[in-house]
Short mmCIF file of C-alpha atoms in Angstrom, two decimals:
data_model
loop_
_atom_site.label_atom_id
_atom_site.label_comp_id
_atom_site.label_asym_id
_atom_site.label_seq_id
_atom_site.Cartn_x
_atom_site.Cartn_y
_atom_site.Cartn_z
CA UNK A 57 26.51 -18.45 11.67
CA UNK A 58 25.70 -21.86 10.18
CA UNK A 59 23.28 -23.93 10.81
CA UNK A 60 22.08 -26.69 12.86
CA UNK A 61 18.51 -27.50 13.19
CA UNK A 62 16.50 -30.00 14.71
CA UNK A 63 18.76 -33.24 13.32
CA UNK A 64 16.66 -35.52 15.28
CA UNK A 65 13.29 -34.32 13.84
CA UNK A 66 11.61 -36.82 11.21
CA UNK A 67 11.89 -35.59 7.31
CA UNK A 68 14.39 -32.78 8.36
CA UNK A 69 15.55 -30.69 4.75
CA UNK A 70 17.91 -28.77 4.09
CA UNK A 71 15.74 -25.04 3.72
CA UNK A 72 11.86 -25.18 5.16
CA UNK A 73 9.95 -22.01 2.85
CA UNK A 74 7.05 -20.95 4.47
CA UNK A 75 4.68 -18.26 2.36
CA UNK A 76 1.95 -17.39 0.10
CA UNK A 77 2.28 -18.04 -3.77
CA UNK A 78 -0.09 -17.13 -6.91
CA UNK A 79 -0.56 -18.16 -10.23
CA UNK A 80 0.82 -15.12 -12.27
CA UNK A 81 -0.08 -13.75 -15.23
CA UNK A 82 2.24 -12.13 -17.31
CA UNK A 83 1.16 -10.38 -20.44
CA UNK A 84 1.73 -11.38 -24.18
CA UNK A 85 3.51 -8.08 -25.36
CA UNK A 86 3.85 -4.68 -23.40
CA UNK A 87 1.62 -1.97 -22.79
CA UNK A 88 -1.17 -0.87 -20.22
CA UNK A 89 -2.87 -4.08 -18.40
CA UNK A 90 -6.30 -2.36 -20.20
CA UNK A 91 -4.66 -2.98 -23.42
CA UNK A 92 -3.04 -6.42 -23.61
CA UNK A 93 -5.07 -8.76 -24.85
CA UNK A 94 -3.78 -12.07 -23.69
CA UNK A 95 -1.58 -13.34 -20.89
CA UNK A 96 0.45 -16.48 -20.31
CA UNK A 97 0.38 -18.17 -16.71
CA UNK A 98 3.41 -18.88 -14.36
CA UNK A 99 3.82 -18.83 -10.85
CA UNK A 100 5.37 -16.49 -8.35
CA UNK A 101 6.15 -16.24 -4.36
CA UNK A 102 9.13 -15.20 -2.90
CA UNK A 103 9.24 -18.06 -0.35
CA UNK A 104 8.38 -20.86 -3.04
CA UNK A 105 11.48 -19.17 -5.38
CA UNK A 106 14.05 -19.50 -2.85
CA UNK A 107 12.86 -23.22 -2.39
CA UNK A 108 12.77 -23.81 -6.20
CA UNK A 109 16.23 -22.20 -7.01
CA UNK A 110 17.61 -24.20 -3.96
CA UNK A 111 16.32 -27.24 -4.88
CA UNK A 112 17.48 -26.78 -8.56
CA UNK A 113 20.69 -26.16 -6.83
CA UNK A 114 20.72 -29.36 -5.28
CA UNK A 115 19.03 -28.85 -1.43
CA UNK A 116 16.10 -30.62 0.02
CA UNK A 117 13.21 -28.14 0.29
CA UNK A 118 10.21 -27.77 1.69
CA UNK A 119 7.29 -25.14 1.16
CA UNK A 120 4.85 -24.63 3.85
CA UNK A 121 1.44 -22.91 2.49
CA UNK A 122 -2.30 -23.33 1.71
CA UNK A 123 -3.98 -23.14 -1.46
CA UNK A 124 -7.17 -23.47 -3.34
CA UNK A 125 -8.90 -26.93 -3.88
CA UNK A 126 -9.51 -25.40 -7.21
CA UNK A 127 -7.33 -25.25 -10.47
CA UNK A 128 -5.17 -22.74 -9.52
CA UNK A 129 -4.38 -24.61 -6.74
CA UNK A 130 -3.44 -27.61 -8.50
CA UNK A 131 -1.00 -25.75 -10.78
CA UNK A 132 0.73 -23.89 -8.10
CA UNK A 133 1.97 -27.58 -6.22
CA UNK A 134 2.39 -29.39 -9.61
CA UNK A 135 4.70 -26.60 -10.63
CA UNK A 136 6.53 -26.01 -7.45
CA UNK A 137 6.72 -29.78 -6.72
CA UNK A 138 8.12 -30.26 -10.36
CA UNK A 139 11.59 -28.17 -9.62
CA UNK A 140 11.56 -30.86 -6.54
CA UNK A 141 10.03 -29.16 -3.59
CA UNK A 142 8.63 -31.24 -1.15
CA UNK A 143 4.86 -30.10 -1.19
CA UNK A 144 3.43 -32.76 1.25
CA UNK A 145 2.54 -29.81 3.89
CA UNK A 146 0.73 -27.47 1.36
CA UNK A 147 -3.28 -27.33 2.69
CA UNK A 148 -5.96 -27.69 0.24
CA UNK A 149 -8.98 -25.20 1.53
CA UNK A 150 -11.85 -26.00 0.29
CA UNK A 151 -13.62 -22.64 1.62
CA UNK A 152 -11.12 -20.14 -0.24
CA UNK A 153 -9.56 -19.51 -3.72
CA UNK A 154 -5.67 -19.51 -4.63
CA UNK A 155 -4.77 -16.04 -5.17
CA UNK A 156 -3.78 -14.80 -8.58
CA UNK A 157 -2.22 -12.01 -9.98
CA UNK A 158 -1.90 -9.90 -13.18
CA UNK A 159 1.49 -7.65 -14.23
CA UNK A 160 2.94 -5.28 -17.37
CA UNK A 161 5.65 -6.89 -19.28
CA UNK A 162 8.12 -3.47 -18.02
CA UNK A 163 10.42 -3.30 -14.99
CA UNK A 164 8.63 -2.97 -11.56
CA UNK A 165 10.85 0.36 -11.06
CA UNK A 166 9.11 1.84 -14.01
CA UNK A 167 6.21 4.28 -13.23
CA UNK A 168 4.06 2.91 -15.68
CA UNK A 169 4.29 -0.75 -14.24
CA UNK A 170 0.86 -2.39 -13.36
CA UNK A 171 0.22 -5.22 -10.96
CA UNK A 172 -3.39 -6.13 -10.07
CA UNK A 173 -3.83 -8.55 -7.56
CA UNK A 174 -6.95 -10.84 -6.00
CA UNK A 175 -5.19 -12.85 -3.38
CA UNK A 176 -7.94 -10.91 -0.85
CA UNK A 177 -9.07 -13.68 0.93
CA UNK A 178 -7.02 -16.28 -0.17
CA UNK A 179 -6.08 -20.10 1.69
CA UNK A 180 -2.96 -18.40 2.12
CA UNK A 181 -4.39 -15.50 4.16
CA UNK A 182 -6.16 -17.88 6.23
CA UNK A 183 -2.68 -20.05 7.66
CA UNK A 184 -2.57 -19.67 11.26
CA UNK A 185 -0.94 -21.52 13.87
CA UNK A 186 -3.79 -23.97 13.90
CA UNK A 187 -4.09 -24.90 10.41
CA UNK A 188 0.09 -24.74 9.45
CA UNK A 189 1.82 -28.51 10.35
CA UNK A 190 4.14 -26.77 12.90
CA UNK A 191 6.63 -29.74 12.94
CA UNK A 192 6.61 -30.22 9.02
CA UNK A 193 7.59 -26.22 9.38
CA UNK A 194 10.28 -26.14 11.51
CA UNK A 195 11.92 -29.34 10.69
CA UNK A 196 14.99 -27.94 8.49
CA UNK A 197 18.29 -26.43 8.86
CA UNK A 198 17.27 -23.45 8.03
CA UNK A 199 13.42 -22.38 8.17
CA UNK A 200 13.13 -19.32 5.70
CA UNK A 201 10.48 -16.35 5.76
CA UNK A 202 9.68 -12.98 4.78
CA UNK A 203 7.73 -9.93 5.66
CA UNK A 204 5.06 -10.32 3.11
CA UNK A 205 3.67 -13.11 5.01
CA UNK A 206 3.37 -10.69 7.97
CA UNK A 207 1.19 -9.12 5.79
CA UNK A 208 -1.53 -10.53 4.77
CA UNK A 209 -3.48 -11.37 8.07
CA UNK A 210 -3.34 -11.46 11.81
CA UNK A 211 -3.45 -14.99 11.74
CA UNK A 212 -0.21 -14.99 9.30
CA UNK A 213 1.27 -12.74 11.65
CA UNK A 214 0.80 -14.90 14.33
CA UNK A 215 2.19 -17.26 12.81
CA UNK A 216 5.08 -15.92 11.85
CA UNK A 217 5.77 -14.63 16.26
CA UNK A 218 5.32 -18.26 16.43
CA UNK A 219 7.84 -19.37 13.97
CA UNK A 220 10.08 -16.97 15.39
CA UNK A 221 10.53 -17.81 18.90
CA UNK A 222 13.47 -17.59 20.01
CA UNK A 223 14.54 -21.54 21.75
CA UNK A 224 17.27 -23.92 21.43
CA UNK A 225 15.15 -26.41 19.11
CA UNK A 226 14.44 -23.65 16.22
CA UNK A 227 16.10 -24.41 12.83
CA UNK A 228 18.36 -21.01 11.87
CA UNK A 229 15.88 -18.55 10.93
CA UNK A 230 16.48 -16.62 7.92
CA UNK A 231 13.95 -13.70 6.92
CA UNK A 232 13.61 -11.39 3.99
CA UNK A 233 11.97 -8.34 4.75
CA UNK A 234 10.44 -7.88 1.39
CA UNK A 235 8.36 -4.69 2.64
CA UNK A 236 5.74 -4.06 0.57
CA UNK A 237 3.67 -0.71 1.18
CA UNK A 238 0.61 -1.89 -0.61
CA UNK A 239 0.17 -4.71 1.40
CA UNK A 240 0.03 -2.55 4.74
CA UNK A 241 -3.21 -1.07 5.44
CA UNK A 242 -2.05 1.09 7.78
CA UNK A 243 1.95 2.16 6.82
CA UNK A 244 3.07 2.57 10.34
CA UNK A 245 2.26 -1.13 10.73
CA UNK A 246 5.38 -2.37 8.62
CA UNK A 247 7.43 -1.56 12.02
CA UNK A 248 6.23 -4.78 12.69
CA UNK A 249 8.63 -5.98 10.59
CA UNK A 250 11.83 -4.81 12.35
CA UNK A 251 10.59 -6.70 15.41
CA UNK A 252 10.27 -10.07 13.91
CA UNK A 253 13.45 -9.28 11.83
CA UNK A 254 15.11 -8.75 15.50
CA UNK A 255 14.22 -12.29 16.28
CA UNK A 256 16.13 -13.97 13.32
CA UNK A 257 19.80 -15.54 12.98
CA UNK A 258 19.89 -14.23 9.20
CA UNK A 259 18.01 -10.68 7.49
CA UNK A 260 18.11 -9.77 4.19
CA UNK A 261 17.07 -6.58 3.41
CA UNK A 262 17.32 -3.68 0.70
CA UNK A 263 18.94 -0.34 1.95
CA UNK A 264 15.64 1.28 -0.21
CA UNK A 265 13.17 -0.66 1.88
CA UNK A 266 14.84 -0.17 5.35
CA UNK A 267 14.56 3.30 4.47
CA UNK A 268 11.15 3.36 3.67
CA UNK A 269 9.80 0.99 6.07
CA UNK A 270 11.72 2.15 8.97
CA UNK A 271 13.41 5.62 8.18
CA UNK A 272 17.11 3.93 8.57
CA UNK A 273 19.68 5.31 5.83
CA UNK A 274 22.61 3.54 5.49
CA UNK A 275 24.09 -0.26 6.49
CA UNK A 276 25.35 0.70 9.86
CA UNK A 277 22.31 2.34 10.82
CA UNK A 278 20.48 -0.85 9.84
CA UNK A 279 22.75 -2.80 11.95
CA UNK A 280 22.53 -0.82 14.59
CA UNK A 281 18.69 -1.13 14.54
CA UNK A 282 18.81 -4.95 14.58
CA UNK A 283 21.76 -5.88 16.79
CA UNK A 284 20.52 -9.51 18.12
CA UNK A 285 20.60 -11.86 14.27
CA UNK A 286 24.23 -13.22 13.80
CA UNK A 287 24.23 -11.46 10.14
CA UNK A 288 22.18 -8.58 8.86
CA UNK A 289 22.73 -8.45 4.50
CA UNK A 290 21.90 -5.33 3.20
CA UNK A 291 21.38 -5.10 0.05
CA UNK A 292 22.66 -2.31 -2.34
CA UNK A 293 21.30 -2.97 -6.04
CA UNK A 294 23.99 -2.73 -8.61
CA UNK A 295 26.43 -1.17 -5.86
CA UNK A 296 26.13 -4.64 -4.30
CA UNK A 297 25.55 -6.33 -1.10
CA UNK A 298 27.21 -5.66 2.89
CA UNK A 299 27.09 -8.42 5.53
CA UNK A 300 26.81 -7.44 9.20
CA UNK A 301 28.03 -9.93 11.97
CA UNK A 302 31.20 -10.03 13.74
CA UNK A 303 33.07 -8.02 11.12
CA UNK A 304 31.47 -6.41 8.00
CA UNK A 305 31.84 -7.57 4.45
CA UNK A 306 31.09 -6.01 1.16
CA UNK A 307 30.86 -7.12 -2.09
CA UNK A 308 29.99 -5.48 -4.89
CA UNK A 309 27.98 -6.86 -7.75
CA UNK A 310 29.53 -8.18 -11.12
CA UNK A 311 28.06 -6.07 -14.57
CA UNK A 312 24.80 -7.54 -15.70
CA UNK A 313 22.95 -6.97 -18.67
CA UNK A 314 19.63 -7.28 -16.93
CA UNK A 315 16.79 -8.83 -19.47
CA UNK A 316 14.27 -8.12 -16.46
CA UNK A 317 14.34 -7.42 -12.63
CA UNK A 318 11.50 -9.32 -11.32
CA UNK A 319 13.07 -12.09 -9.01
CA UNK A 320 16.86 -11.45 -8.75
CA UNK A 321 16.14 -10.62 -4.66
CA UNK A 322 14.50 -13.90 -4.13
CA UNK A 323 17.67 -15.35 -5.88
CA UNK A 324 19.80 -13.57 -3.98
CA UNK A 325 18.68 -14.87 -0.92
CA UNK A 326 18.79 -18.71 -2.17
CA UNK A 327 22.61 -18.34 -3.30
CA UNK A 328 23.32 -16.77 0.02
CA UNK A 329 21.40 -19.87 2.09
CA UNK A 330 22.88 -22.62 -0.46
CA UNK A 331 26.12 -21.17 0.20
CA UNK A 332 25.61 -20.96 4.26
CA UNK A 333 24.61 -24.33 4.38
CA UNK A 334 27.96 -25.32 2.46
CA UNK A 335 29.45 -23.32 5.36
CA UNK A 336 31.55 -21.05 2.95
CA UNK A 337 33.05 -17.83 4.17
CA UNK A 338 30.55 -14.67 4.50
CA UNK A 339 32.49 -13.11 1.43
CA UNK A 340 31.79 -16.29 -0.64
CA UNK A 341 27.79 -16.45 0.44
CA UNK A 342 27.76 -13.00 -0.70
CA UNK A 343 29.36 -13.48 -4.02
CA UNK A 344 27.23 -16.74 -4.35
CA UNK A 345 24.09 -14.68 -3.51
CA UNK A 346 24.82 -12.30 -6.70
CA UNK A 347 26.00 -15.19 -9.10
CA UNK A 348 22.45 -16.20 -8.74
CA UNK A 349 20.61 -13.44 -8.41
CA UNK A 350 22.62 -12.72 -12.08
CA UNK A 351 20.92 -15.74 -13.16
CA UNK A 352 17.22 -14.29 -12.63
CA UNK A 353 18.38 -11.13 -13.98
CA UNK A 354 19.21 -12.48 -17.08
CA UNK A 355 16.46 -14.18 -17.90
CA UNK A 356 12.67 -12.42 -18.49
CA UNK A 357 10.66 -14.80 -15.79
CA UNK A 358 10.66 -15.15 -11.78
CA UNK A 359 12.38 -17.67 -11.86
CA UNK A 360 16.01 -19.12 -13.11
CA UNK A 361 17.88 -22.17 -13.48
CA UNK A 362 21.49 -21.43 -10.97
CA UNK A 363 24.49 -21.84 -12.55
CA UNK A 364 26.03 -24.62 -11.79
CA UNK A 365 27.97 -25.12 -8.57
CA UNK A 366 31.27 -25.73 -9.84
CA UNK A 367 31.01 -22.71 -12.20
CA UNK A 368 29.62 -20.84 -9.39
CA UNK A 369 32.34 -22.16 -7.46
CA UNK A 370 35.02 -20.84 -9.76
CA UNK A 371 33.74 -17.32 -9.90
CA UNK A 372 32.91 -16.84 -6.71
CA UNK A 373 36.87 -18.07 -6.04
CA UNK A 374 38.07 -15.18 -8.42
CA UNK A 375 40.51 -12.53 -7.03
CA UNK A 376 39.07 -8.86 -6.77
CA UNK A 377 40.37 -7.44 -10.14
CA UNK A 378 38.66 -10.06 -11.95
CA UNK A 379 35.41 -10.51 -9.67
CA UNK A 380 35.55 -6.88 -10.42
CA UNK A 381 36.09 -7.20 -14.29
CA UNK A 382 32.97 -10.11 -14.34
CA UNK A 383 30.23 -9.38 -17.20
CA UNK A 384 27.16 -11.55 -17.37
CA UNK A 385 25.06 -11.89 -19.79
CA UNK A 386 21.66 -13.61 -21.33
CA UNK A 387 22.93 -17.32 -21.69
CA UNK A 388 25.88 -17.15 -19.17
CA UNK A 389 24.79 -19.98 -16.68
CA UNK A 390 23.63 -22.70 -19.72
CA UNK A 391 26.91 -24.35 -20.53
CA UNK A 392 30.09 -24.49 -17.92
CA UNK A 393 32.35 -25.65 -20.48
CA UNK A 394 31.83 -22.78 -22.71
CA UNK A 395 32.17 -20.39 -19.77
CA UNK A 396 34.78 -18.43 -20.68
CA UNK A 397 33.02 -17.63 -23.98
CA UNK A 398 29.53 -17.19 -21.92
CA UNK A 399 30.76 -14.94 -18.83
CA UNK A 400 32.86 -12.28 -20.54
CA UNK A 401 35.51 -10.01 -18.77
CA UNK A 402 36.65 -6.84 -19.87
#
């Protein structure tokens, strides 16, 4: 599917974001969140990352939130307005903080990882369909979401039914599951999240969350469970990525040598859009969708610079042996010209 969206709306952009994001703390050196002494700030939301990576790449973007009227606040839309986000429609609320949040330098697959978060309460936790500029929201091809907003309130979750309406004027809706257990008060209540996923054109999720969320093993079973979006992407970790429409589509993800995880799914989902709204074939979206998730990987932040479209271009236009022989690693995405010396094959 590619998409439309309301062309005759004022300010339309190429990807709308709507979604909560914190200032992030991320420690000085590793060890226990009791034992690090000092912390450097940065920013992180899974909404706000696809918009930044896409507007890196090139699209008009939009993010959709509320913040603080306090510091934090100011950071967040000075930051995410410096990668060239539009952040006209972000609410200042005077009455609530920005939340924040504090994480171990390790992987968040490791046992011993920490995050502490304070986003209780937050302006974002507070959007509803009263406070959110409706038009502002849907007023791009392709209006992009996730579960975590589903999350954090009933008025977010409201919001988000809203959002997802199903009408002729909606921009292509495009949602990433991101289940997150801690979030859910009550577990059972993540099912809530296969119904809104039901009302989207495009669904990214992991095959580890479906499982956990919803008790579905395996990409057909996913499918199966969400027959009405026009593609269903599940993702496989290093095995890869399978896209569900009319036909099915696998592609399996080039060798990384992975600096850190944290990111590389909200990447993922930004070279997949960027690529649907060039309208390339599924099996190019998906190889575009690694190529810059690869980008995040390598790198020890949130977020990453894409590579280049014409050198993302070029790989993603390899044949299978040598998509197959592709090894990225720290630095590959910095200088095209060099890239045969910078994206090694083997």
């Amino acid at each position: 599917m590619t998409p439309t969206g309301p062309c005759n709306a004022p300010d339309v952009v190429d990807v709308v974001a709507l979604g909560e994001s914190m200032v992030t703390f991320l420690p000085s050196r590793p060890g226990r969140l009791a034992d690090v002494p000092s912390f450097d700030r940065g920013i992180g939301g899974a909404e706000s990352n696809v918009a930044c990576v896409l507007a890196a790449a090139g699209h008009s973007t939009r993010w959709v939130s509320a913040v603080g009227a306090d510091g934090f606040g100011d950071h967040l839309v000075a930051e995410i307005g410096g990668y060239g986000v539009d952040v006209a429609s972000v609410r200042r609320d005077p009455a609530r903080p920005t939340g924040i949040y504090f994480r171990t330098a390790g992987d968040r697959a490791d046992d011993a990882h920490e995050v502490a978060y304070y986003r209780a309460g937050s302006a974002a936790s507070a959007m509803s369909t009263a406070t959110v500029d409706l038009a502002a929201a849907r007023a791009g091809r392709v209006l992009h979401l996730s579960g975590i907003t589903a999350a954090l309130s009933g008025t977010c979750l409201d919001l988000l039914w809203e959002l997802t309406e199903p009408g002729t004027e909606r921009p292509l809706v495009s949602f990433d599951v991101n289940h997150r257990p801690g979030l859910w008060a009550e577990p059972d209540r993540a099912r809530v999240l296969l119904d809104l996923a039901r009302r989207a054109d495009v669904v990214f999720v992991g095959a580890d969350e479906a499982l956990d969320a919803w008790g579905l093993s395996g990409a057909a079973a996913i499918r199966a469970a969400l027959p009405e979006p026009a593609l269903v992407v599940v993702k496989l970790g290093a095995d890869g990525a399978v896209a569900l429409g009319g036909d099915t589509t696998r592609v399996r993800a080039p060798r990384v040598d992975v600096v850190a995880a944290v990111g590389a799914g909200d990447a993922f989902a930004a070279g997949f859009l960027s690529a649907t709204l060039r309208r390339l074939p599924v099996r190019d979206r998906l190889r575009h969708g690694h190529l810059t998730a690869a980008a995040a990987l390598t790198v020890p932040g949130d977020l990453a610079a894409p590579p280049a479209r014409d050198h993302a271009d070029r790989l993603a236009a390899l044949d299978e042996d040598a998509w197959g022989r592709l090894r990225l690693g720290p630095g590959w995405t910095e200088d095209a010209q060099r890239a045969d010396e910078e994206v090694r094959t083997s």
